[in-house]
mmCIF file of C-alpha atoms and ligand atoms in Angstrom:
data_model
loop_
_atom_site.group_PDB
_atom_site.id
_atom_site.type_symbol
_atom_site.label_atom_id
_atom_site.label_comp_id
_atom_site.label_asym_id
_atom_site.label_seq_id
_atom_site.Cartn_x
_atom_site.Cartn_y
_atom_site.Cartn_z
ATOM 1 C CA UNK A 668 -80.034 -61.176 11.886
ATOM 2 C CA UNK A 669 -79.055 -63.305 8.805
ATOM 3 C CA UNK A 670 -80.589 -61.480 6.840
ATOM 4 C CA UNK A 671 -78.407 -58.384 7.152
ATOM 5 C CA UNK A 672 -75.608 -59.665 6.317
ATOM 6 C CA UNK A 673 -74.327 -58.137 2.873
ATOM 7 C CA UNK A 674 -73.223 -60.535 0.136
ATOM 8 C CA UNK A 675 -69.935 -59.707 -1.870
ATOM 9 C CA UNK A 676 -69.712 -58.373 -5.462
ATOM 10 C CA UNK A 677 -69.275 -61.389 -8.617
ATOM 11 C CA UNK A 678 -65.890 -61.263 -9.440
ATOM 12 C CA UNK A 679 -63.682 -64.034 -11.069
ATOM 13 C CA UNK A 680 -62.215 -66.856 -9.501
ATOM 14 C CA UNK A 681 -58.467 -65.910 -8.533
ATOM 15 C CA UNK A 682 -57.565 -69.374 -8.209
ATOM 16 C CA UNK A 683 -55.444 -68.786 -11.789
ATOM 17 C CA UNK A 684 -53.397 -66.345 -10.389
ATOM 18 C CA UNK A 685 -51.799 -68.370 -7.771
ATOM 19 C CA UNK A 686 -50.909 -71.852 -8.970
ATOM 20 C CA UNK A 687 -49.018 -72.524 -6.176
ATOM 21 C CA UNK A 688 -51.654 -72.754 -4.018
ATOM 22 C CA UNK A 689 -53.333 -75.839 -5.856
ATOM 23 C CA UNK A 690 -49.966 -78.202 -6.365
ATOM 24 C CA UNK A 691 -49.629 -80.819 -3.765
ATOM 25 C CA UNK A 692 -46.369 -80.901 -2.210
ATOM 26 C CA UNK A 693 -43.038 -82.193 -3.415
ATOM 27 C CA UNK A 694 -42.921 -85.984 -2.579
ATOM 28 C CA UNK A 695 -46.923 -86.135 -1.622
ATOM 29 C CA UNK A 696 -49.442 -88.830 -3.288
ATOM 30 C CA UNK A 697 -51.806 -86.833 -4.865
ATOM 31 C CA UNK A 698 -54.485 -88.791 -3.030
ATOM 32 C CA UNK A 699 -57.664 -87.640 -1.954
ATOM 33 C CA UNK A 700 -59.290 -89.403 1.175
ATOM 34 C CA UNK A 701 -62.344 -88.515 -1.320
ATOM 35 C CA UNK A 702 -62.388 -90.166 -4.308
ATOM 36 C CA UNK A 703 -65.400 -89.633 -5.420
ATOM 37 C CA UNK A 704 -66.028 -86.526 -4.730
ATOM 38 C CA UNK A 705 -67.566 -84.257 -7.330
ATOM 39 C CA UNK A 706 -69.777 -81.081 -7.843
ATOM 40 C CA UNK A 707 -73.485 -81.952 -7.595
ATOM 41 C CA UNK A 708 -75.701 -78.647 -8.025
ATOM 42 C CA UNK A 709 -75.743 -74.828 -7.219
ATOM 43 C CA UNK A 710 -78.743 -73.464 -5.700
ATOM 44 C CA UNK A 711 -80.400 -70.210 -5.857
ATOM 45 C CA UNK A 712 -83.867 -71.046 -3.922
ATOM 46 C CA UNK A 713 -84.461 -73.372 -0.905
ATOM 47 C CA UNK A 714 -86.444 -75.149 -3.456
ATOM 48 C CA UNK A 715 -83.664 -75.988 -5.226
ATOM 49 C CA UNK A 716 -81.116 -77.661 -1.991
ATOM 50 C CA UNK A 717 -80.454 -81.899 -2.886
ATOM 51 C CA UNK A 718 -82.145 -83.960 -0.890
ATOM 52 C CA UNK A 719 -81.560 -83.363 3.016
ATOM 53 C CA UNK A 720 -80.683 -86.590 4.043
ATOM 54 C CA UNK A 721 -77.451 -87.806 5.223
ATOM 55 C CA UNK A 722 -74.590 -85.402 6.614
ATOM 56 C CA UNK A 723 -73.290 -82.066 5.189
ATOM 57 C CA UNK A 724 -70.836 -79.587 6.957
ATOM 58 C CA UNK A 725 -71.224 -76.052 5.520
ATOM 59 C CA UNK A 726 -68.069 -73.843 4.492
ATOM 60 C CA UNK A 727 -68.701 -69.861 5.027
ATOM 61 C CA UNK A 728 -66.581 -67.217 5.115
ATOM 62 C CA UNK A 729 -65.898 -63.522 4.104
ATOM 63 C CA UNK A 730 -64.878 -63.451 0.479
ATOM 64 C CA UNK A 731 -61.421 -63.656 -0.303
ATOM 65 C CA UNK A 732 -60.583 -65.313 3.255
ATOM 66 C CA UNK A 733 -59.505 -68.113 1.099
ATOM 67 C CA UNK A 734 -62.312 -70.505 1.842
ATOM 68 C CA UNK A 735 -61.709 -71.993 -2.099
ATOM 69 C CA UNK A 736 -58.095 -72.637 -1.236
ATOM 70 C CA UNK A 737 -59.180 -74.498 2.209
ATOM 71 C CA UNK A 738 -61.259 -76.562 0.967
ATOM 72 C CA UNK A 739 -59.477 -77.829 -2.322
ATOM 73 C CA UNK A 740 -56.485 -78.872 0.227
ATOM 74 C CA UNK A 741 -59.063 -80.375 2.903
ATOM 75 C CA UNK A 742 -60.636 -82.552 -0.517
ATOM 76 C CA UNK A 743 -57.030 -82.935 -1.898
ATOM 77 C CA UNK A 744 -58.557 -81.901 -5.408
ATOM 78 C CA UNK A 745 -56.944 -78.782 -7.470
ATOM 79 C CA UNK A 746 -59.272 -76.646 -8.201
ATOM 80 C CA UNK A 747 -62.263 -78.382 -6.585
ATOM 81 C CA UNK A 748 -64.228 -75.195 -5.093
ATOM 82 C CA UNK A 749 -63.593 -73.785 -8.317
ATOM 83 C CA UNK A 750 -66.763 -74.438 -10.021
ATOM 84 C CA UNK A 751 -68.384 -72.470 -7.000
ATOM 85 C CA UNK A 752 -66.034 -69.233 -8.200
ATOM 86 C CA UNK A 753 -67.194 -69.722 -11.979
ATOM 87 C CA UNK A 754 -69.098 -66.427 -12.890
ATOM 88 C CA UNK A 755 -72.897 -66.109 -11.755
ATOM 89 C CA UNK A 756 -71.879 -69.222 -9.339
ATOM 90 C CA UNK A 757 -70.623 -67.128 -6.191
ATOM 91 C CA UNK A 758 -74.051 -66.425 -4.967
ATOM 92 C CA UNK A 759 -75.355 -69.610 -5.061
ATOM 93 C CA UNK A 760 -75.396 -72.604 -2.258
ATOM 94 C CA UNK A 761 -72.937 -75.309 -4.025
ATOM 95 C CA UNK A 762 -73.418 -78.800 -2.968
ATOM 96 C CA UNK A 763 -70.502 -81.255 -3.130
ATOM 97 C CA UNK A 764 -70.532 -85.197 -3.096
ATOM 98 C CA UNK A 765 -68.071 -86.318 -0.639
ATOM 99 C CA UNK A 766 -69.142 -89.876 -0.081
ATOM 100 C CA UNK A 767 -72.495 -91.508 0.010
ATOM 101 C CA UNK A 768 -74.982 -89.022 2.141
ATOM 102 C CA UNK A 769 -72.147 -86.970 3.389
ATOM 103 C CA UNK A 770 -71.508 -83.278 1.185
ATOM 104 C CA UNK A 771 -69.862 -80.608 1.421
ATOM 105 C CA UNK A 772 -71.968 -77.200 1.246
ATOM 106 C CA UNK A 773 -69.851 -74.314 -0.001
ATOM 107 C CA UNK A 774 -71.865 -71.470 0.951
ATOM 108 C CA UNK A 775 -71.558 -67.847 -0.889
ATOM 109 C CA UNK A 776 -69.120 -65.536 0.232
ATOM 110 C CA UNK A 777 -69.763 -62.351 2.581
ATOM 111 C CA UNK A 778 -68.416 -59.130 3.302
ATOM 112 C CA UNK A 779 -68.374 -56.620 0.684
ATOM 113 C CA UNK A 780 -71.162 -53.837 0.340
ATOM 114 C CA UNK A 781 -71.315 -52.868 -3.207
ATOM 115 C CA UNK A 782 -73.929 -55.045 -4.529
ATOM 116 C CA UNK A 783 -77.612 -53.904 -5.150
ATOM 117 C CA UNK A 784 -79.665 -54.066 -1.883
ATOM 118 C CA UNK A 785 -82.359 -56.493 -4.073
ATOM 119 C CA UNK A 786 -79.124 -58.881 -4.337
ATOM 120 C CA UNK A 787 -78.136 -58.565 -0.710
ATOM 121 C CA UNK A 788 -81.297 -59.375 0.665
ATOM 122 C CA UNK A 789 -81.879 -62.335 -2.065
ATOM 123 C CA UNK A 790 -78.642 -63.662 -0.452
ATOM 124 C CA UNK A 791 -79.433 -63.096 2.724
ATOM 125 C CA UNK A 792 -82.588 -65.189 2.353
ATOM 126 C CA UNK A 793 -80.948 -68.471 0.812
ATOM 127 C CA UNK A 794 -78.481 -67.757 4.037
ATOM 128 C CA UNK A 795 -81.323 -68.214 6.016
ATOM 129 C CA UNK A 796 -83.320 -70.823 4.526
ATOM 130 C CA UNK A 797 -80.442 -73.009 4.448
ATOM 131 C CA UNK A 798 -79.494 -72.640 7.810
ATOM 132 C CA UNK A 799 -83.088 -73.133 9.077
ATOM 133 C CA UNK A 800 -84.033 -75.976 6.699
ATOM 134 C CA UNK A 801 -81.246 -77.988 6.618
ATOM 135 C CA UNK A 802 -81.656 -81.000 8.963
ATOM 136 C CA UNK A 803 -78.535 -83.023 7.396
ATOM 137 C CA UNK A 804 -76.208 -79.943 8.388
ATOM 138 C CA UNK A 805 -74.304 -81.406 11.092
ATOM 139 C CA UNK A 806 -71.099 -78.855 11.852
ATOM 140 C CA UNK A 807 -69.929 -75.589 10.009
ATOM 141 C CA UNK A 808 -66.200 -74.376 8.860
ATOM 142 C CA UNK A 809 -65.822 -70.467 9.225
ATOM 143 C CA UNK A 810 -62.696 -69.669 7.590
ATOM 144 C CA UNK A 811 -61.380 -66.261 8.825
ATOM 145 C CA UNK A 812 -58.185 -64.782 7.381
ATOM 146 C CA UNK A 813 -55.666 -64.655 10.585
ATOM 147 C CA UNK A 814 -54.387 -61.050 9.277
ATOM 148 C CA UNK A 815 -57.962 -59.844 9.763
ATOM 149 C CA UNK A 816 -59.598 -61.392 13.065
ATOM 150 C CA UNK A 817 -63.369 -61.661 13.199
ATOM 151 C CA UNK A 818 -65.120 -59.747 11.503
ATOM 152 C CA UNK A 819 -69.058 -58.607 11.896
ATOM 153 C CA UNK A 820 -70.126 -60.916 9.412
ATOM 154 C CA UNK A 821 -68.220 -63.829 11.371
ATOM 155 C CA UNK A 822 -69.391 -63.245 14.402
ATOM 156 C CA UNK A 823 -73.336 -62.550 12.837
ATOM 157 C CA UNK A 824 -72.654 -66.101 11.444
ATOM 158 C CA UNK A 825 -71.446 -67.341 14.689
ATOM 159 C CA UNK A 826 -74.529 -66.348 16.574
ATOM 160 C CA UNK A 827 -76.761 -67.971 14.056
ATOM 161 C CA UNK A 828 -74.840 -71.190 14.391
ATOM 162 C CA UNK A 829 -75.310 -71.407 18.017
ATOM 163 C CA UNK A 830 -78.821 -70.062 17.923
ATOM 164 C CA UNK A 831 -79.526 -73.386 16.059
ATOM 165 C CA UNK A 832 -76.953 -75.438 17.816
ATOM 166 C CA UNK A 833 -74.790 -75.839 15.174
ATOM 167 C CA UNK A 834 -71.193 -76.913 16.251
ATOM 168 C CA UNK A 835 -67.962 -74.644 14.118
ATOM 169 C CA UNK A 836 -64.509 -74.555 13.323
ATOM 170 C CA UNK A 837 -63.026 -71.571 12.776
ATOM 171 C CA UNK A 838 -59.780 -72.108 10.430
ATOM 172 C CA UNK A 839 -57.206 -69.085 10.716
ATOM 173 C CA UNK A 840 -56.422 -69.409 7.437
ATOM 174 C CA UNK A 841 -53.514 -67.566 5.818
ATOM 175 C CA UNK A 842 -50.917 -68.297 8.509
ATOM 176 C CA UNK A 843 -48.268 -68.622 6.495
ATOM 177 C CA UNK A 844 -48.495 -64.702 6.060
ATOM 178 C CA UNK A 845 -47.624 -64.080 9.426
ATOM 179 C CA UNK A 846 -44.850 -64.959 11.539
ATOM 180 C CA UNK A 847 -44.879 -67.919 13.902
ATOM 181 C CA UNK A 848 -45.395 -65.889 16.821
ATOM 182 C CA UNK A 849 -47.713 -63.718 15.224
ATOM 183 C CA UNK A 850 -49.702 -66.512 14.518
ATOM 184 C CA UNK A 851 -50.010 -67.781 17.751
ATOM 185 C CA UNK A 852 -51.122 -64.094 19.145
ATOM 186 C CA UNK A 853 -53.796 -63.871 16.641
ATOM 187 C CA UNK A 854 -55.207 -67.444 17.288
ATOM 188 C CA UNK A 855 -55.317 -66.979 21.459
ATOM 189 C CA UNK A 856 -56.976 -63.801 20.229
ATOM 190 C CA UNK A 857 -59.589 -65.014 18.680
ATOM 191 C CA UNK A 858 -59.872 -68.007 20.756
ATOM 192 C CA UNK A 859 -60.525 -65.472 23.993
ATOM 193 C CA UNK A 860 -62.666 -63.941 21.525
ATOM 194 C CA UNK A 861 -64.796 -66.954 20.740
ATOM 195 C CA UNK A 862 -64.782 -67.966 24.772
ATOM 196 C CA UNK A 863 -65.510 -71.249 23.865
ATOM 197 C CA UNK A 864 -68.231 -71.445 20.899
ATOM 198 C CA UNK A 865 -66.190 -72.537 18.465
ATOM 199 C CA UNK A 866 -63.403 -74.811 17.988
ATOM 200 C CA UNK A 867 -60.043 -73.229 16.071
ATOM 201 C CA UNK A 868 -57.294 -73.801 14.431
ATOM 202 C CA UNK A 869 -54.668 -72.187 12.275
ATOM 203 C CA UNK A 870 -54.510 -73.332 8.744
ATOM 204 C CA UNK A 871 -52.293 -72.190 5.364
ATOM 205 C CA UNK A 872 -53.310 -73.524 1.569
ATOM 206 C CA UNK A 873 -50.028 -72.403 0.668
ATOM 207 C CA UNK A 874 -48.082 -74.967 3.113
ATOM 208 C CA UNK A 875 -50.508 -77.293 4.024
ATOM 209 C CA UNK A 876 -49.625 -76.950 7.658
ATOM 210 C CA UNK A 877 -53.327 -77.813 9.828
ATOM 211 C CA UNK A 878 -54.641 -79.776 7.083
ATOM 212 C CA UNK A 879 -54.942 -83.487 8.722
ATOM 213 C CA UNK A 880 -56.411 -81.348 11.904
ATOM 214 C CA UNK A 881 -58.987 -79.525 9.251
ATOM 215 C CA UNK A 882 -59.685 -83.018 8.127
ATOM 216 C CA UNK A 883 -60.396 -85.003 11.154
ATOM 217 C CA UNK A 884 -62.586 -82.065 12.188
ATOM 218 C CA UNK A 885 -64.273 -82.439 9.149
ATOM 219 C CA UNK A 886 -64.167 -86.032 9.651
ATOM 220 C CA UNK A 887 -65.525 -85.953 12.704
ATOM 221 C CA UNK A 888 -68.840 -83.439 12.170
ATOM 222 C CA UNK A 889 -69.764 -85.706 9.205
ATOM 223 C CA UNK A 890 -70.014 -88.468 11.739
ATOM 224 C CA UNK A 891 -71.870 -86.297 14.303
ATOM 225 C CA UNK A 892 -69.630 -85.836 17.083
ATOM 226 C CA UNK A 893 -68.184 -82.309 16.794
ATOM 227 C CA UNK A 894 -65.039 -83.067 18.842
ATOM 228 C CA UNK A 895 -65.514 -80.556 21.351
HETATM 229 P P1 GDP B 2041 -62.360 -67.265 -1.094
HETATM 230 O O1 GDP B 2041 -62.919 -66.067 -1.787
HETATM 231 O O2 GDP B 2041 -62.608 -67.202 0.374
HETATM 232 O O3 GDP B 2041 -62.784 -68.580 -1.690
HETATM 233 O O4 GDP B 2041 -60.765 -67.150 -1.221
HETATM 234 P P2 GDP B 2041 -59.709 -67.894 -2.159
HETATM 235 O O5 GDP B 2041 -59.502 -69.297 -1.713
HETATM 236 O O6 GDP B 2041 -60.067 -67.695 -3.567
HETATM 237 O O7 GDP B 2041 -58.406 -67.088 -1.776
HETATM 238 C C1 GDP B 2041 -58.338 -65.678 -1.900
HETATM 239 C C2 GDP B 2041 -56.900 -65.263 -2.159
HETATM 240 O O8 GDP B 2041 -56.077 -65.623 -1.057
HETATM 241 C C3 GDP B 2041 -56.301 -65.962 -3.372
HETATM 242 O O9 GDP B 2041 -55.435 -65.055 -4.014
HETATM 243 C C4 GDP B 2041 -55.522 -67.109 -2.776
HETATM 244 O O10 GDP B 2041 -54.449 -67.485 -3.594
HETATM 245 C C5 GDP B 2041 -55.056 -66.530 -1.453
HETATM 246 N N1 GDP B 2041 -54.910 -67.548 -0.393
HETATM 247 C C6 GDP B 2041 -55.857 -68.409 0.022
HETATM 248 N N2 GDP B 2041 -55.421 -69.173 1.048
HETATM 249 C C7 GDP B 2041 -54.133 -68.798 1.281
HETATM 250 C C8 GDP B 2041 -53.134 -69.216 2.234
HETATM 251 O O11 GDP B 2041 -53.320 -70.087 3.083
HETATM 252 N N3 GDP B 2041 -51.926 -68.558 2.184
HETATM 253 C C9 GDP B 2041 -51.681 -67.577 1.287
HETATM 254 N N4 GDP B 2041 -50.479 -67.002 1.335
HETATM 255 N N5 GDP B 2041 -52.599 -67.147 0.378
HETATM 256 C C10 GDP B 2041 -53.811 -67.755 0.374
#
């Protein structure tokens, strides 16, 4: 099933051309409740993954959902996903230090067609093997862009996650595009939608509004209870 999921096209990071998105807000300490994190590796082949010890939650989403953006406020780092957007980068599996044997996995983006089949199906393998392999994987993020629901890809995404009993949290990212009672209609939609697979939560880069809730979920995967 993974394996038909369709990869997107390379394209530049857009970070650049909204700054807003990676300032911290007015009167806000900078901090990060990671210090250390950092980039550790891309990878292109299972044989190429760090070390699977430890605790990593995986990041997925349909390109342009705004996975980047959520996960540079969860870290509290400007422009920390961005190496993962750098040309050549977007198809790879890009491991993250967080803290001593617990990463961060940003996984390659999904959702547009136009890519050479010999591309798709290379992606759809390193999907794959990294959901089958990974024993350290312990929860995974699907960010979905509130405007747009699920889409196939999520829910293909969603099935593999419970077919290996992975625990996710969706984040309805985006909601400051819609109003507040929009918002709530399109998150008991998809919650009736999910019927109880996955945990969700609305979420905006631009405001920061569901970020300590994004956090603790993270927080809480990383130490193996998935809060549900
Ligand atoms: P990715 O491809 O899933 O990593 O998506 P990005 O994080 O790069 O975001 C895609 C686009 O959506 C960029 O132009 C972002 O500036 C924008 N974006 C991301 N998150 C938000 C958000 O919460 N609110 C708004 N208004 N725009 C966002």
């Amino acid at each position: 099933m993974l394996r038909d999921l369709e990869p997107v096209k390379l394209r530049p990071g857009p970070e650049l051309s909204n700054p807003k998105l990676y300032t911290e807000s007015a009167g806000r300490t900078p901090m990060s409740q990671y210090p250390d994190a950092r980039f550790i590796k891309s990878a292109n082949a299972l044989s190429q993954f760090v070390a699977d010890t430890g605790a990593e939650v995986a990041f997925a989403g349909r390109s342009n959902a705004g996975k980047s953006s959520a996960i540079n406020v969860i870290v509290n780092r400007r422009q920390f996903a961005r190496t993962s957007k750098t040309p050549g980068r977007t198809q790879l599996v890009n491991f993250f230090h967080l803290r001593d044997e617990q990463r961060l996995v940003d996984l390659p983006g999904y959702g547009f067609a136009r890519v050479a089949s010999s591309l798709r199906h290379h992606w759809a393998d390193l999907m794959a093997d990294y959901f089958e392999a990974r024993k350290s994987l312990c929860g995974m993020f699907l960010i979905v862009d509130i405007r747009r629901r699920l889409t196939d890809f999520d829910r293909q995404m969603l099935g593999f996650a419970e077919s290996v009993g992975l625990p996710v949290h969706v984040l309805l990212t985006k909601a400051d595009k819609l109003k507040r009672g929009q918002a709530a209609k399109a998150e008991l939609e998809v919650r009736r939608d999910l019927d109880g697979v996955a945990s969700v939560q609305q979420f905006s880069a631009l405001t920061r509004a569901g970020e300590d809730a994004a956090r603790s979920q993270l927080e809480q995967f990383l130490d193996g209870n998935d809060g549900r």
